[in-house]
């Protein structure tokens, strides 16, 4: 396409329109991925620009998306505590791994591999993922912090249990009101930037309606018998999990290096035999102390994965206990103190009507500098300036552990991007190169990882907005990146008062369009085996969440098995001449054989 000057105005308008949706949406998706909100802005800064330059679609809008964000959290939460530096490093490294996989597949013209994710599997997984995403935001929508369970459904049950004990009603009104307004505007005024309207209204109400009220205090001013003990345990657990994560990586490297050096084929067999005294090693090849060291490393590498799960569960329990401490601010004998709600002395006068809770950001709590939240929670301070260039944390052993998750993220992200890109290409008549688009998405992830971005993909909803707003060329995505860059440089203070519950409402509203139970029902009616595979994928994904890869892997295996079964038993038909002089299946049409 030869670019003309009159296209520039349309591209600028479309780029700005997409940016107005992308900025708050990306912050919400970053939290879904277990990252601080501003990392969503980092992921929206340069990746859209790179994808526009190296991709083939003119309207595809790249950036954070819901399913990729959820998959990122599912892949990383078993390895590190969300929100910590180790977790952030792994999220950026995951973007690099995803990018490398996508570029490799694109260069080798292997985009067709995505066809192994059959339509029933995608529908089943997408419906389950949408429900998981929506229910994962219920806690933030209600302004509560429930205890995380081993399975997602346990966490959802804990949400309702915690909500029955305490909720901050202004938070609920803000969140439910924002969600209602988003849905209404989407139905009645789809051409309006509904997300931006809700964000502006909510921020104004939060700023001038005293929605936020925070205090800094010390442990000495809080009269709670177990508080100091809980905070010390909380800090110890964070330090322990951080150290375990580092040690696991180191021990696994040593273990694999030792195994390779001494060429032990079956380490479990040799370990058990050595413990029984039934195995002798050739001293020429192996030193006497190496087998015991090998067993030690094998033992450590094996138990650490289970141990870290137990410690993370213990961490979530302590964190939930701290979150559930509810305090009153009172004056007693000329001193201002905080007492538990149900045990405040009667001779003390309350200073306000707030229920105070301890803020936690998955970082150690300073006993002399404890932040208390008295009302609703807002985004807070967003760092001003562009993300700094830095080489991602690279660990080949960690890359192996993340490979399966990165592969699924690569496929799912590519499928979302290519499906909307093909739909628009059919309307506009442009030529679309699927492999080039895969390379563009991969380079966006690789380049983004050097600027603190987590995995991104082409967005179905924002691409549709880009097209409807009149985006003519990939230059519209360039203007979207420019808007995000300007926001990071000059307008981050405007994001301070954005309520966290509104970010949850934005995520829920975005994934409502992914729920299509009618398609599952239609599949069961049209071709029952496909419907069953879709239903199994849906149920298994819901049950095993947050381990989302299990559902999709099982669905792929079932689809492949069904394919082989059908190929091994081909349908045969004996033809006979019908009355209209055409040959038809004699059995189906009740015709006499020739």
Coordinates of C-alpha atoms in Angstrom, one line a residue:
X1 CA 0.0 0.0 0.0
X2 CA 1.3 3.4 -1.0
X3 CA 0.9 5.7 2.0
X4 CA -0.8 9.0 1.4
X5 CA -0.8 12.2 3.5
X6 CA -4.5 12.1 4.1
X7 CA -4.1 8.8 5.9
X8 CA -2.1 10.5 8.7
X9 CA -5.0 12.1 10.4
X10 CA -6.9 8.8 10.6
X11 CA -3.9 7.0 12.0
X12 CA -3.2 9.6 14.6
X13 CA -6.9 9.5 15.8
X14 CA -6.9 5.7 15.8
X15 CA -3.6 5.5 17.7
X16 CA -4.7 8.0 20.4
X17 CA -8.0 6.2 20.7
X18 CA -6.3 2.8 21.3
X19 CA -3.9 4.4 23.7
X20 CA -6.7 5.8 25.8
X21 CA -8.0 2.2 26.3
X22 CA -4.6 0.6 26.5
X23 CA -3.1 2.7 29.3
X24 CA -5.7 1.7 32.0
X25 CA -6.2 -1.8 30.6
X26 CA -2.5 -2.6 30.6
X27 CA -2.2 -1.6 34.2
X28 CA -5.1 -3.9 35.1
X29 CA -3.5 -6.8 33.1
X30 CA -0.1 -6.3 34.8
X31 CA -1.8 -6.9 38.1
X32 CA -3.4 -10.0 36.7
X33 CA 0.1 -11.2 35.8
X34 CA 1.2 -10.7 39.4
X35 CA 3.2 -7.5 38.6
X36 CA 3.0 -3.9 39.8
X37 CA 0.5 -1.9 37.6
X38 CA 3.2 0.3 36.0
X39 CA 4.8 -2.8 34.3
X40 CA 1.7 -2.9 32.1
X41 CA 2.7 0.6 30.9
X42 CA 6.3 -0.7 30.2
X43 CA 4.8 -3.6 28.2
X44 CA 2.8 -1.0 26.2
X45 CA 5.6 1.3 25.5
X46 CA 7.9 -0.3 22.8
X47 CA 6.3 -3.7 21.9
X48 CA 3.4 -2.1 19.9
X49 CA 6.0 -0.1 17.9
X50 CA 8.2 -3.1 17.1
X51 CA 5.3 -5.4 16.2
X52 CA 4.0 -2.7 13.8
X53 CA 7.3 -2.3 12.1
X54 CA 8.1 -6.0 11.6
X55 CA 4.6 -7.5 11.4
X56 CA 2.4 -7.6 8.3
X57 CA -1.0 -6.5 9.6
X58 CA -1.8 -2.8 9.3
X59 CA -4.3 -2.7 12.2
X60 CA -3.1 -5.3 14.7
X61 CA -2.6 -3.7 18.1
X62 CA 0.0 -5.4 20.3
X63 CA 0.4 -5.1 24.1
X64 CA -0.7 -6.8 27.3
X65 CA -3.7 -9.2 27.0
X66 CA -5.8 -11.0 29.5
X67 CA -5.0 -14.7 28.7
X68 CA -1.3 -14.1 28.3
X69 CA -1.2 -12.2 31.6
X70 CA -3.0 -15.1 33.3
X71 CA -0.6 -17.6 31.8
X72 CA 2.3 -15.5 32.9
X73 CA 1.1 -15.6 36.5
X74 CA 0.4 -19.4 36.3
X75 CA 3.9 -20.0 35.0
X76 CA 5.8 -17.9 37.5
X77 CA 3.9 -18.3 40.8
X78 CA 5.3 -21.8 41.5
X79 CA 8.8 -20.3 41.1
X80 CA 8.7 -17.0 43.0
X81 CA 6.5 -14.7 45.1
X82 CA 4.5 -12.4 42.9
X83 CA 5.6 -8.8 43.0
X84 CA 9.1 -9.5 44.3
X85 CA 12.2 -8.6 42.3
X86 CA 12.8 -12.3 41.5
X87 CA 9.3 -12.6 40.1
X88 CA 9.7 -9.5 38.0
X89 CA 13.1 -10.8 36.7
X90 CA 11.4 -14.1 35.7
X91 CA 8.5 -12.3 34.0
X92 CA 10.9 -10.3 31.9
X93 CA 12.9 -13.4 31.1
X94 CA 9.7 -15.2 30.1
X95 CA 9.0 -12.5 27.6
X96 CA 12.5 -13.2 26.1
X97 CA 11.9 -16.9 25.9
X98 CA 8.4 -16.4 24.3
X99 CA 9.9 -14.1 21.8
X100 CA 12.7 -16.4 20.8
X101 CA 10.2 -19.3 20.3
X102 CA 8.0 -17.1 18.1
X103 CA 10.9 -15.8 16.0
X104 CA 12.2 -19.3 15.6
X105 CA 8.8 -20.7 14.5
X106 CA 8.4 -17.7 12.1
X107 CA 11.8 -18.0 10.5
X108 CA 11.4 -21.7 10.0
X109 CA 7.9 -21.1 8.6
X110 CA 6.4 -23.3 11.3
X111 CA 3.3 -21.2 12.0
X112 CA 1.1 -24.1 10.9
X113 CA 2.1 -25.9 14.2
X114 CA -0.5 -23.8 15.9
X115 CA -3.1 -25.9 14.1
X116 CA -2.5 -28.6 16.7
X117 CA -4.5 -26.4 19.0
X118 CA -7.9 -27.5 17.6
X119 CA -11.0 -25.3 17.7
X120 CA -12.7 -27.4 20.5
X121 CA -9.6 -27.1 22.7
X122 CA -9.3 -23.4 22.1
X123 CA -13.1 -22.8 22.9
X124 CA -12.9 -25.0 26.0
X125 CA -9.7 -23.4 27.3
X126 CA -10.8 -19.8 26.5
X127 CA -14.1 -20.2 28.3
X128 CA -12.4 -21.7 31.4
X129 CA -9.6 -19.0 31.3
X130 CA -12.2 -16.2 31.1
X131 CA -14.0 -17.6 34.2
X132 CA -10.7 -18.0 36.0
X133 CA -9.7 -14.4 35.1
X134 CA -13.0 -12.9 36.2
X135 CA -13.2 -14.8 39.5
X136 CA -9.5 -14.0 40.2
X137 CA -10.5 -10.3 40.3
X138 CA -13.4 -10.7 42.7
X139 CA -11.1 -10.0 45.7
X140 CA -9.9 -6.7 44.3
X141 CA -13.5 -5.8 43.2
X142 CA -14.6 -6.3 46.8
X143 CA -11.5 -4.7 48.3
X144 CA -10.5 -7.8 50.3
X145 CA -7.4 -10.1 50.4
X146 CA -8.3 -13.7 50.8
X147 CA -6.0 -16.6 51.5
X148 CA -4.7 -18.2 48.4
X149 CA -5.5 -21.9 48.0
X150 CA -3.6 -24.6 46.2
X151 CA -6.3 -24.6 43.6
X152 CA -8.1 -21.6 42.2
X153 CA -11.6 -22.8 43.3
X154 CA -10.3 -22.9 46.9
X155 CA -9.2 -19.2 46.5
X156 CA -12.7 -18.3 45.2
X157 CA -14.3 -20.0 48.2
X158 CA -11.9 -18.1 50.5
X159 CA -13.0 -14.8 48.8
X160 CA -16.6 -15.3 49.9
X161 CA -15.5 -16.5 53.4
X162 CA -13.4 -13.3 53.9
X163 CA -16.1 -11.1 52.4
X164 CA -18.6 -12.4 55.0
X165 CA -16.3 -11.1 57.8
X166 CA -15.5 -7.7 56.4
X167 CA -16.0 -5.5 53.3
X168 CA -15.5 -1.8 52.7
X169 CA -18.7 -0.8 51.0
X170 CA -17.4 2.3 49.1
X171 CA -14.9 -0.1 47.4
X172 CA -17.7 -2.4 46.3
X173 CA -19.9 0.5 45.1
X174 CA -16.9 1.9 43.2
X175 CA -16.1 -1.5 41.6
X176 CA -19.6 -2.7 40.8
X177 CA -20.6 0.8 39.6
X178 CA -17.6 1.0 37.3
X179 CA -18.3 -2.5 35.9
X180 CA -22.0 -1.6 35.3
X181 CA -21.0 1.7 33.6
X182 CA -18.5 -0.2 31.4
X183 CA -21.2 -2.7 30.3
X184 CA -23.8 0.0 29.7
X185 CA -21.5 2.2 27.7
X186 CA -20.3 -0.8 25.6
X187 CA -23.9 -1.6 24.7
X188 CA -25.4 1.9 24.2
X189 CA -22.4 4.0 23.1
X190 CA -19.8 1.6 21.6
X191 CA -18.0 4.4 19.8
X192 CA -17.2 6.1 23.1
X193 CA -13.9 5.4 24.9
X194 CA -15.8 3.7 27.8
X195 CA -12.7 2.5 29.7
X196 CA -11.3 6.1 29.7
X197 CA -14.6 7.6 30.8
X198 CA -14.9 5.2 33.8
X199 CA -11.2 5.7 34.8
X200 CA -11.6 9.5 34.7
X201 CA -14.8 9.5 36.7
X202 CA -13.5 7.0 39.3
X203 CA -10.2 8.9 39.7
X204 CA -12.1 12.2 40.3
X205 CA -14.5 10.6 42.8
X206 CA -11.5 8.9 44.6
X207 CA -9.5 12.1 44.8
X208 CA -12.3 14.5 45.9
X209 CA -14.4 12.0 47.9
X210 CA -11.6 11.0 50.4
X211 CA -11.6 7.5 49.0
X212 CA -8.1 6.9 50.2
X213 CA -6.8 7.3 53.8
X214 CA -3.4 5.8 54.8
X215 CA -1.3 6.2 57.9
X216 CA 2.3 5.2 58.9
X217 CA 2.8 3.8 62.3
X218 CA 5.0 1.4 64.3
X219 CA 4.4 -1.9 65.8
X220 CA 4.6 -0.3 69.3
X221 CA 1.4 1.7 68.5
X222 CA -0.6 -1.3 67.5
X223 CA -1.9 -3.3 70.5
X224 CA -2.2 -6.8 69.0
X225 CA -0.6 -9.7 70.8
X226 CA 0.5 -11.6 67.7
X227 CA 1.2 -8.8 65.3
X228 CA 5.0 -8.6 65.9
X229 CA 5.3 -12.4 65.7
X230 CA 3.3 -12.5 62.4
X231 CA 5.3 -9.7 60.8
X232 CA 8.6 -11.4 61.8
X233 CA 7.3 -14.7 60.4
X234 CA 6.1 -12.9 57.2
X235 CA 9.5 -11.3 56.7
X236 CA 11.3 -14.6 57.3
X237 CA 9.1 -16.4 54.8
X238 CA 9.8 -13.8 52.1
X239 CA 13.6 -14.2 52.8
X240 CA 13.3 -18.0 52.9
X241 CA 11.4 -18.2 49.6
X242 CA 13.8 -15.8 47.9
X243 CA 16.8 -17.9 49.1
X244 CA 15.1 -21.2 48.2
X245 CA 14.5 -19.9 44.6
X246 CA 18.1 -19.0 44.2
X247 CA 19.4 -22.2 45.8
X248 CA 17.1 -24.4 43.7
X249 CA 18.6 -22.9 40.5
X250 CA 22.1 -23.3 41.7
X251 CA 21.7 -26.8 42.9
X252 CA 19.9 -27.9 39.8
X253 CA 22.8 -26.6 37.7
X254 CA 25.4 -28.4 39.8
X255 CA 23.3 -31.5 39.7
X256 CA 23.0 -31.6 35.9
X257 CA 26.7 -30.7 35.5
X258 CA 27.7 -33.5 37.8
X259 CA 25.4 -36.0 36.1
X260 CA 26.8 -35.1 32.7
X261 CA 30.4 -35.2 33.9
X262 CA 30.2 -38.7 35.5
X263 CA 27.8 -40.1 32.8
X264 CA 25.3 -41.7 35.2
X265 CA 22.4 -42.9 33.1
X266 CA 19.7 -43.6 35.7
X267 CA 20.4 -41.5 38.8
X268 CA 17.5 -42.8 40.8
X269 CA 18.5 -46.4 40.3
X270 CA 22.2 -45.7 41.1
X271 CA 21.3 -43.7 44.1
X272 CA 19.2 -46.5 45.6
X273 CA 21.8 -49.1 44.9
X274 CA 24.6 -47.0 46.4
X275 CA 22.5 -46.5 49.5
X276 CA 22.1 -50.3 49.8
X277 CA 25.9 -50.8 49.2
X278 CA 25.3 -52.8 46.0
X279 CA 27.1 -50.5 43.5
X280 CA 30.9 -50.0 43.0
X281 CA 32.2 -47.1 40.8
X282 CA 35.2 -47.2 38.6
X283 CA 37.8 -45.1 40.4
X284 CA 39.4 -44.1 37.1
X285 CA 36.3 -42.3 36.0
X286 CA 34.7 -41.2 39.3
X287 CA 36.3 -40.0 42.5
X288 CA 35.2 -41.8 45.7
X289 CA 33.4 -38.8 47.1
X290 CA 31.5 -38.0 43.9
X291 CA 28.7 -40.5 44.2
X292 CA 27.7 -39.3 47.7
X293 CA 27.8 -35.7 46.4
X294 CA 25.7 -36.7 43.4
X295 CA 23.1 -38.2 45.6
X296 CA 23.1 -35.1 47.8
X297 CA 22.5 -32.9 44.8
X298 CA 19.9 -35.2 43.4
X299 CA 18.1 -35.2 46.8
X300 CA 18.3 -31.5 47.1
X301 CA 17.1 -30.9 43.5
X302 CA 14.2 -33.3 44.0
X303 CA 12.9 -32.0 47.3
X304 CA 13.3 -28.3 46.7
X305 CA 10.3 -28.1 44.3
X306 CA 8.0 -29.7 46.9
X307 CA 9.6 -27.7 49.8
X308 CA 9.1 -24.4 48.0
X309 CA 5.4 -25.3 47.5
X310 CA 5.0 -25.9 51.2
X311 CA 6.7 -22.7 52.1
X312 CA 4.6 -20.7 49.7
X313 CA 1.5 -22.2 51.2
X314 CA 2.7 -21.2 54.6
X315 CA 3.5 -17.7 53.3
X316 CA 0.0 -17.3 52.0
X317 CA -1.5 -18.3 55.3
X318 CA 0.6 -15.7 57.2
X319 CA -0.2 -13.1 54.7
X320 CA -3.9 -13.8 54.9
X321 CA -3.7 -13.5 58.8
X322 CA -2.0 -10.1 58.5
X323 CA -4.6 -8.9 55.9
X324 CA -7.4 -10.0 58.2
X325 CA -6.2 -8.0 61.2
X326 CA -8.8 -5.2 61.5
X327 CA -8.0 -2.2 63.7
X328 CA -9.6 0.9 65.2
X329 CA -7.8 4.2 65.7
X330 CA -8.5 5.4 69.2
X331 CA -7.2 7.9 71.8
X332 CA -6.3 6.5 75.2
X333 CA -4.8 8.7 78.0
X334 CA -3.5 11.3 75.5
X335 CA -2.0 8.6 73.3
X336 CA -3.2 7.6 69.8
X337 CA -3.2 3.8 69.4
X338 CA -4.6 1.1 67.2
X339 CA -6.6 -1.8 68.7
X340 CA -8.3 -4.8 67.1
X341 CA -11.9 -3.9 66.3
X342 CA -13.5 -6.3 68.7
X343 CA -11.1 -5.6 71.6
X344 CA -10.8 -1.8 71.8
X345 CA -11.0 -0.5 75.4
X346 CA -14.3 1.1 76.3
X347 CA -12.6 4.0 78.0
X348 CA -10.8 5.0 74.8
X349 CA -12.5 7.4 72.3
X350 CA -12.4 6.6 68.6
X351 CA -10.6 9.1 66.3
X352 CA -12.4 8.1 63.1
X353 CA -14.8 5.6 61.6
X354 CA -12.2 3.7 59.5
X355 CA -11.4 0.1 59.7
X356 CA -7.6 0.0 59.4
X357 CA -5.7 -2.9 57.6
X358 CA -2.0 -3.5 57.1
X359 CA -0.7 -2.9 53.6
X360 CA 1.5 -5.6 52.1
X361 CA 3.3 -5.6 48.8
X362 CA 5.1 -9.0 49.0
X363 CA 8.2 -7.2 50.4
X364 CA 9.4 -7.2 54.0
X365 CA 7.5 -5.0 56.5
X366 CA 9.5 -2.5 58.5
X367 CA 8.3 -2.9 62.2
X368 CA 8.8 0.9 62.7
X369 CA 7.3 1.9 59.4
X370 CA 4.0 0.0 59.0
X371 CA 1.6 1.4 56.4
X372 CA -2.1 1.1 57.3
X373 CA -5.0 1.4 54.9
X374 CA -8.1 3.0 56.3
X375 CA -10.4 3.2 53.3
X376 CA -10.1 2.2 49.7
X377 CA -7.0 1.2 47.8
X378 CA -5.6 3.2 44.8
X379 CA -2.9 2.6 42.3
X380 CA -0.6 5.0 44.1
X381 CA 2.7 6.4 42.8
X382 CA 3.6 5.3 39.3
X383 CA 7.3 5.8 38.6
X384 CA 7.9 8.7 36.2
X385 CA 10.1 8.1 33.1
X386 CA 10.7 5.5 30.5
X387 CA 11.7 1.9 31.4
X388 CA 15.5 1.6 31.6
X389 CA 17.4 -0.5 29.1
X390 CA 18.8 -3.6 30.8
X391 CA 19.8 -7.1 29.6
X392 CA 17.2 -9.6 30.9
X393 CA 18.1 -12.1 33.7
X394 CA 19.2 -15.2 31.7
X395 CA 19.2 -18.7 33.2
X396 CA 19.2 -21.6 30.8
X397 CA 18.1 -24.0 33.4
X398 CA 15.2 -21.7 34.2
X399 CA 14.5 -21.5 30.5
X400 CA 14.0 -25.3 30.4
X401 CA 11.5 -25.1 33.3
X402 CA 9.6 -22.2 31.6
X403 CA 9.7 -23.8 28.1
X404 CA 6.4 -25.6 28.2
X405 CA 4.6 -22.5 29.6
X406 CA 6.4 -20.2 27.1
X407 CA 5.4 -22.5 24.2
X408 CA 1.7 -22.4 25.2
X409 CA 1.9 -18.6 25.6
X410 CA 3.5 -18.3 22.2
X411 CA 0.7 -20.3 20.6
X412 CA -2.2 -18.7 22.4
X413 CA -0.8 -15.2 21.9
X414 CA -0.2 -15.9 18.2
X415 CA -3.6 -17.4 17.7
X416 CA -5.3 -14.3 19.2
X417 CA -3.2 -12.0 17.1
X418 CA -3.6 -13.9 13.8
X419 CA -7.3 -14.5 14.1
X420 CA -8.2 -10.9 14.3
X421 CA -5.5 -9.9 11.8
X422 CA -7.0 -12.4 9.3
X423 CA -10.5 -11.1 9.9
X424 CA -9.5 -7.5 9.2
X425 CA -7.4 -8.5 6.2
X426 CA -10.4 -10.1 4.6
X427 CA -12.3 -6.8 5.0
X428 CA -9.5 -4.5 3.8
X429 CA -8.1 -6.7 1.1
X430 CA -4.5 -6.5 2.4
X431 CA -2.1 -9.5 2.1
X432 CA -1.2 -11.1 5.4
X433 CA 1.9 -13.1 5.9
X434 CA 1.3 -15.4 9.0
X435 CA 4.9 -16.2 9.5
X436 CA 6.0 -12.6 9.2
X437 CA 3.3 -11.7 11.8
X438 CA 4.8 -14.4 14.1
X439 CA 8.2 -12.9 13.7
X440 CA 6.8 -9.4 14.5
X441 CA 5.2 -10.7 17.7
X442 CA 8.4 -12.5 18.6
X443 CA 10.6 -9.4 18.1
X444 CA 8.1 -7.3 20.1
X445 CA 8.6 -9.7 23.0
X446 CA 12.4 -9.9 22.6
X447 CA 12.8 -6.1 22.3
X448 CA 10.3 -5.5 25.1
X449 CA 12.3 -7.8 27.5
X450 CA 15.2 -5.4 27.2
X451 CA 12.9 -2.6 28.5
X452 CA 11.3 -4.4 31.4
X453 CA 8.3 -5.8 29.5
X454 CA 6.5 -9.0 30.3
X455 CA 5.0 -11.2 27.5
X456 CA 2.6 -9.4 25.1
X457 CA 0.4 -10.3 22.2
X458 CA -1.9 -8.9 19.6
X459 CA -5.2 -7.8 21.3
X460 CA -8.5 -8.8 19.8
X461 CA -10.5 -6.0 21.3
X462 CA -8.0 -3.2 20.8
X463 CA -7.4 -4.2 17.2
X464 CA -11.1 -4.0 16.6
X465 CA -11.1 -0.5 18.2
X466 CA -8.1 0.5 16.0
X467 CA -10.0 -0.6 12.9
X468 CA -13.3 1.1 13.9
X469 CA -11.5 4.3 14.7
X470 CA -10.2 4.5 11.2
X471 CA -6.6 3.1 11.5
X472 CA -5.3 2.8 8.0
X473 CA -1.7 1.6 8.5
X474 CA 0.7 0.2 11.1
X475 CA 1.5 3.9 11.8
X476 CA -1.5 4.0 14.1
X477 CA 0.3 1.6 16.5
X478 CA 3.3 3.9 16.4
X479 CA 1.2 6.8 17.6
X480 CA -0.2 4.4 20.4
X481 CA 3.4 3.9 21.6
X482 CA 4.1 7.6 21.5
X483 CA 1.0 8.3 23.7
X484 CA 2.2 5.7 26.2
X485 CA 5.7 7.2 26.2
X486 CA 4.3 10.7 26.8
X487 CA 2.1 9.3 29.6
X488 CA 5.2 7.8 31.3
X489 CA 7.1 11.0 30.9
X490 CA 4.6 13.6 31.9
X491 CA 1.2 12.3 33.1
X492 CA 1.9 9.5 35.7
X493 CA 0.7 11.7 38.6
X494 CA -2.8 11.6 37.1
X495 CA -2.9 7.8 37.6
X496 CA -2.3 8.0 41.4
X497 CA -6.0 8.1 42.5
X498 CA -7.2 5.4 40.2
X499 CA -9.0 2.8 42.4
X500 CA -7.7 -0.7 42.4
X501 CA -11.3 -2.0 42.3
X502 CA -11.8 -0.2 39.0
X503 CA -8.8 -2.0 37.5
X504 CA -10.5 -5.3 38.5
X505 CA -13.7 -4.1 36.8
X506 CA -11.8 -3.3 33.6
X507 CA -10.4 -6.9 33.5
X508 CA -13.7 -8.5 34.2
X509 CA -15.4 -6.4 31.5
X510 CA -12.7 -7.3 29.0
X511 CA -13.0 -11.1 29.5
X512 CA -16.8 -11.2 29.5
X513 CA -16.7 -11.3 25.8
X514 CA -14.6 -14.4 25.9
X515 CA -17.3 -16.5 27.5
X516 CA -19.3 -18.4 24.9
X517 CA -21.1 -21.4 26.5
X518 CA -23.4 -21.5 23.5
X519 CA -20.5 -22.6 21.3
X520 CA -19.8 -25.6 23.6
X521 CA -23.5 -26.6 23.4
X522 CA -23.5 -26.2 19.6
X523 CA -20.4 -28.4 19.3
X524 CA -22.1 -31.1 21.4
X525 CA -25.0 -31.0 19.0
X526 CA -23.1 -30.9 15.7
X527 CA -20.2 -33.3 16.4
X528 CA -20.4 -35.0 19.8
X529 CA -16.7 -36.1 20.1
X530 CA -15.5 -32.5 19.5
X531 CA -18.0 -31.3 22.1
X532 CA -16.8 -33.8 24.6
X533 CA -13.1 -32.7 24.1
X534 CA -14.2 -29.1 24.5
X535 CA -16.1 -29.9 27.7
X536 CA -13.2 -32.0 29.1
X537 CA -10.7 -29.2 28.4
X538 CA -13.0 -26.7 30.0
X539 CA -13.5 -28.8 33.2
X540 CA -9.9 -29.8 33.6
X541 CA -8.6 -26.3 33.1
X542 CA -11.0 -25.0 35.7
X543 CA -10.2 -27.7 38.2
X544 CA -6.4 -27.6 37.8
X545 CA -6.1 -23.8 37.8
X546 CA -3.7 -22.1 38.3
X547 CA -1.9 -24.9 36.4
X548 CA -3.5 -23.9 33.2
X549 CA -1.2 -25.9 30.9
X550 CA -2.7 -29.2 32.1
X551 CA -6.1 -28.5 30.6
X552 CA -4.8 -27.4 27.2
X553 CA -2.2 -30.3 27.0
X554 CA -4.9 -32.9 27.7
X555 CA -7.2 -31.3 25.1
X556 CA -4.4 -31.4 22.5
X557 CA -3.8 -35.1 23.3
X558 CA -7.5 -36.0 23.0
X559 CA -7.8 -34.1 19.7
X560 CA -4.8 -35.8 18.3
X561 CA -6.1 -39.2 19.4
X562 CA -9.5 -38.5 17.8
X563 CA -7.8 -37.5 14.6
X564 CA -5.8 -40.8 14.5
X565 CA -8.9 -42.8 15.3
X566 CA -10.9 -41.2 12.4
X567 CA -8.0 -41.7 10.0
X568 CA -7.6 -45.4 11.0
X569 CA -11.4 -46.0 10.4
X570 CA -12.2 -44.1 7.2
X571 CA -15.8 -43.8 6.1
X572 CA -16.7 -45.9 3.1
X573 CA -19.8 -45.6 0.9
X574 CA -21.2 -47.7 -1.8
X575 CA -22.7 -45.5 -4.5
X576 CA -25.8 -46.1 -6.6
X577 CA -27.5 -44.1 -9.3
X578 CA -30.3 -41.9 -7.9
X579 CA -33.4 -40.6 -9.8
X580 CA -31.7 -37.3 -10.5
X581 CA -28.9 -39.2 -12.4
X582 CA -26.3 -38.5 -9.7
X583 CA -24.4 -41.1 -7.6
X584 CA -25.3 -41.1 -3.9
X585 CA -24.6 -43.2 -0.9
X586 CA -26.9 -46.3 -1.4
X587 CA -27.2 -47.1 2.3
X588 CA -28.1 -43.5 3.5
X589 CA -30.5 -42.9 0.6
X590 CA -32.2 -46.3 0.5
X591 CA -31.1 -47.0 -3.1
X592 CA -30.7 -50.4 -4.7
X593 CA -27.2 -51.4 -5.5
X594 CA -26.2 -51.6 -9.2

